[in-house]
């Protein structure tokens, strides 16, 4: 193979290997802060601790769905002693009842991490309905 | 048991424990999370370039393509244009098929004695290495591309497209990515082949097992974090984005398993240029594949031929003409 072809290939390889370093130049890399509603701020406590909630909320929602749909069991007793209604979007006690703004709360991090949850294929946020 | 795989296995376990204990016990997040990844990137890119430059500098004086079909010959004999190419277009097709479909591995055969009273040695087609290799390489590629979501902001839509198809089974939450599971299973298959097939086991060295154990460790720790132990993904993206924008940060609450994952990945990258894994670059430069078989159709001059002083017959005759005439020898020019 000719030297020029090898060098061209090598340049392409190095550019691709270092893609993350040049792709992000000029952009902002700061992690988004989900905005808490007044109600959430006042409540202080969520279903789980903060780190647990950040890492584990999707599994919790999965368990809730099974519990509600299959066993009709809607009560969740949290580790901090409080009891919650298992629901994503219905009622004051639900996730969206407290975290009222999906765009400012859920979507911020989901977009940042490129996560596309299929919650919203069935559920809608009350706000979206009003619009 | 055999030390050729026990030593690499112990090595990978040691790497894992080193990072896990270093973070959980000694709080050395900055070392395993910041210094080691930067060193690994430099070692990977620098080592890779050095290796390829070395190959580019070596002489390839003669065309040595492996021919697997009819050479270009008389017009009424059909040439196999891809397996015995004489033009650049054929070579290109051959390389594309080799790189994307591992065509030469597809032809893999195995030798075994018949299991009947004749006990004859027979060669048969053995396709499972090819299947395992394709599954392994493609799932690894998808996994690596998928991981770019931690390193790019905003995340390009083609990555979301890939994630959609990778997670199309919608199993569980977070949804199962098929590529991760296939990667682990394929790597385990390739390992099992090396351990249980006596003939392959015999020619396998520690350098064959080490990358396999490392990749199995990386896949297993990644799968464990995503589906079982769970980590704060936003914290991790802020960490990886910090690395690639040169403003490193250590996220709160992320445990030793994540740093063990990062450390094993760094080890794999740093080890890459000095190992057999360099076949990633080497496949493009394999002289038995990337050359046209036109040895006799075209004149190939040895690249390091120097100018040779030649002495023609005319010069010889000019030199010895008188002596030749005296001896009665025939000459072309008489004075």
PDB file of C-alpha atoms in Angstrom, chain A residues 1 3 6-7 10 13-14 17-21 23-24 27-29 31-32 51 54-56 58-59 61-62 65 109-115 118 121, chain B residues 44 48-49 52-53 56 149 151-156 160 163 170 172-174 230-234 237-238 241 244-246 252-254 280 284-285 290:
ATOM      1  CA  UNK A   1       0.000   0.000   0.000  1.00  0.00           C
ATOM      2  CA  UNK A   3       2.499   5.611   2.083  1.00  0.00           C
ATOM      3  CA  UNK A   6      -1.677   4.754   4.933  1.00  0.00           C
ATOM      4  CA  UNK A   7      -1.178   8.297   6.223  1.00  0.00           C
ATOM      5  CA  UNK A  10      -4.163   7.115   9.990  1.00  0.00           C
ATOM      6  CA  UNK A  13      -8.421   7.036  12.560  1.00  0.00           C
ATOM      7  CA  UNK A  14      -6.907   9.634  14.902  1.00  0.00           C
ATOM      8  CA  UNK A  17     -10.566   8.204  18.047  1.00  0.00           C
ATOM      9  CA  UNK A  18     -10.385  11.758  19.397  1.00  0.00           C
ATOM     10  CA  UNK A  19     -13.943  12.652  18.311  1.00  0.00           C
ATOM     11  CA  UNK A  20     -15.171  13.452  21.854  1.00  0.00           C
ATOM     12  CA  UNK A  21     -12.340  15.922  22.349  1.00  0.00           C
ATOM     13  CA  UNK A  23     -16.871  17.545  19.038  1.00  0.00           C
ATOM     14  CA  UNK A  24     -17.546  19.327  22.336  1.00  0.00           C
ATOM     15  CA  UNK A  27     -20.418  23.639  23.753  1.00  0.00           C
ATOM     16  CA  UNK A  28     -21.506  23.521  27.354  1.00  0.00           C
ATOM     17  CA  UNK A  29     -20.815  20.324  29.212  1.00  0.00           C
ATOM     18  CA  UNK A  31     -24.899  18.607  33.831  1.00  0.00           C
ATOM     19  CA  UNK A  32     -28.448  19.965  33.941  1.00  0.00           C
ATOM     20  CA  UNK A  51     -28.841   9.262  45.056  1.00  0.00           C
ATOM     21  CA  UNK A  54     -31.291   9.340  40.636  1.00  0.00           C
ATOM     22  CA  UNK A  55     -29.901   5.863  39.988  1.00  0.00           C
ATOM     23  CA  UNK A  56     -32.926   3.695  40.570  1.00  0.00           C
ATOM     24  CA  UNK A  58     -36.699   3.613  36.497  1.00  0.00           C
ATOM     25  CA  UNK A  59     -36.648   0.244  38.262  1.00  0.00           C
ATOM     26  CA  UNK A  61     -41.453   2.747  38.266  1.00  0.00           C
ATOM     27  CA  UNK A  62     -41.193  -0.643  36.587  1.00  0.00           C
ATOM     28  CA  UNK A  65     -46.364  -0.636  37.103  1.00  0.00           C
ATOM     29  CA  UNK A 109     -31.691  14.813  32.436  1.00  0.00           C
ATOM     30  CA  UNK A 110     -33.213  12.345  29.986  1.00  0.00           C
ATOM     31  CA  UNK A 111     -32.162  14.532  27.067  1.00  0.00           C
ATOM     32  CA  UNK A 112     -28.697  15.041  28.551  1.00  0.00           C
ATOM     33  CA  UNK A 113     -28.148  11.279  28.933  1.00  0.00           C
ATOM     34  CA  UNK A 114     -29.911  10.452  25.650  1.00  0.00           C
ATOM     35  CA  UNK A 115     -32.560   8.381  27.386  1.00  0.00           C
ATOM     36  CA  UNK A 118     -41.365   4.857  26.899  1.00  0.00           C
ATOM     37  CA  UNK A 121     -46.125   6.399  25.013  1.00  0.00           C
TER      38      UNK A 121
ATOM     39  CA  UNK B  44      -3.617   4.253  22.703  1.00  0.00           C
ATOM     40  CA  UNK B  48      -1.360   3.015  17.461  1.00  0.00           C
ATOM     41  CA  UNK B  49       0.160   5.696  15.237  1.00  0.00           C
ATOM     42  CA  UNK B  52       1.211   1.818  11.877  1.00  0.00           C
ATOM     43  CA  UNK B  53       4.081   4.180  10.957  1.00  0.00           C
ATOM     44  CA  UNK B  56       4.304   1.848   6.658  1.00  0.00           C
ATOM     45  CA  UNK B 149     -23.681   9.311  24.399  1.00  0.00           C
ATOM     46  CA  UNK B 151     -18.940  11.814  25.566  1.00  0.00           C
ATOM     47  CA  UNK B 152     -20.944  14.014  23.195  1.00  0.00           C
ATOM     48  CA  UNK B 153     -23.232  16.927  24.092  1.00  0.00           C
ATOM     49  CA  UNK B 154     -25.683  17.370  22.426  1.00  0.00           C
ATOM     50  CA  UNK B 155     -26.105  13.704  21.585  1.00  0.00           C
ATOM     51  CA  UNK B 156     -26.361  13.320  17.781  1.00  0.00           C
ATOM     52  CA  UNK B 160     -30.514   7.814  19.307  1.00  0.00           C
ATOM     53  CA  UNK B 163     -30.096   3.076  20.667  1.00  0.00           C
ATOM     54  CA  UNK B 170     -38.108  -3.085  25.390  1.00  0.00           C
ATOM     55  CA  UNK B 172     -37.304  -4.237  31.635  1.00  0.00           C
ATOM     56  CA  UNK B 173     -36.332  -0.784  32.809  1.00  0.00           C
ATOM     57  CA  UNK B 174     -33.722   0.460  32.005  1.00  0.00           C
ATOM     58  CA  UNK B 230     -27.396   1.011  39.241  1.00  0.00           C
ATOM     59  CA  UNK B 231     -25.428   4.227  39.094  1.00  0.00           C
ATOM     60  CA  UNK B 232     -26.299   7.887  38.778  1.00  0.00           C
ATOM     61  CA  UNK B 233     -26.021   8.290  35.020  1.00  0.00           C
ATOM     62  CA  UNK B 234     -26.162  12.103  35.110  1.00  0.00           C
ATOM     63  CA  UNK B 237     -22.023  11.953  32.143  1.00  0.00           C
ATOM     64  CA  UNK B 238     -20.854  15.079  33.963  1.00  0.00           C
ATOM     65  CA  UNK B 241     -17.865  15.322  29.763  1.00  0.00           C
ATOM     66  CA  UNK B 244     -13.234  15.337  27.276  1.00  0.00           C
ATOM     67  CA  UNK B 245     -13.495  19.093  27.866  1.00  0.00           C
ATOM     68  CA  UNK B 246     -10.387  19.060  30.128  1.00  0.00           C
ATOM     69  CA  UNK B 252     -20.671  12.410  44.152  1.00  0.00           C
ATOM     70  CA  UNK B 253     -21.793   8.996  45.262  1.00  0.00           C
ATOM     71  CA  UNK B 254     -20.510   6.959  42.296  1.00  0.00           C
ATOM     72  CA  UNK B 280      -7.688  -3.545  13.910  1.00  0.00           C
ATOM     73  CA  UNK B 284      -5.853  -2.840   6.286  1.00  0.00           C
ATOM     74  CA  UNK B 285      -2.163  -3.495   5.752  1.00  0.00           C
ATOM     75  CA  UNK B 290      -4.429  -5.784  -0.142  1.00  0.00           C
TER      76      UNK B 290
END
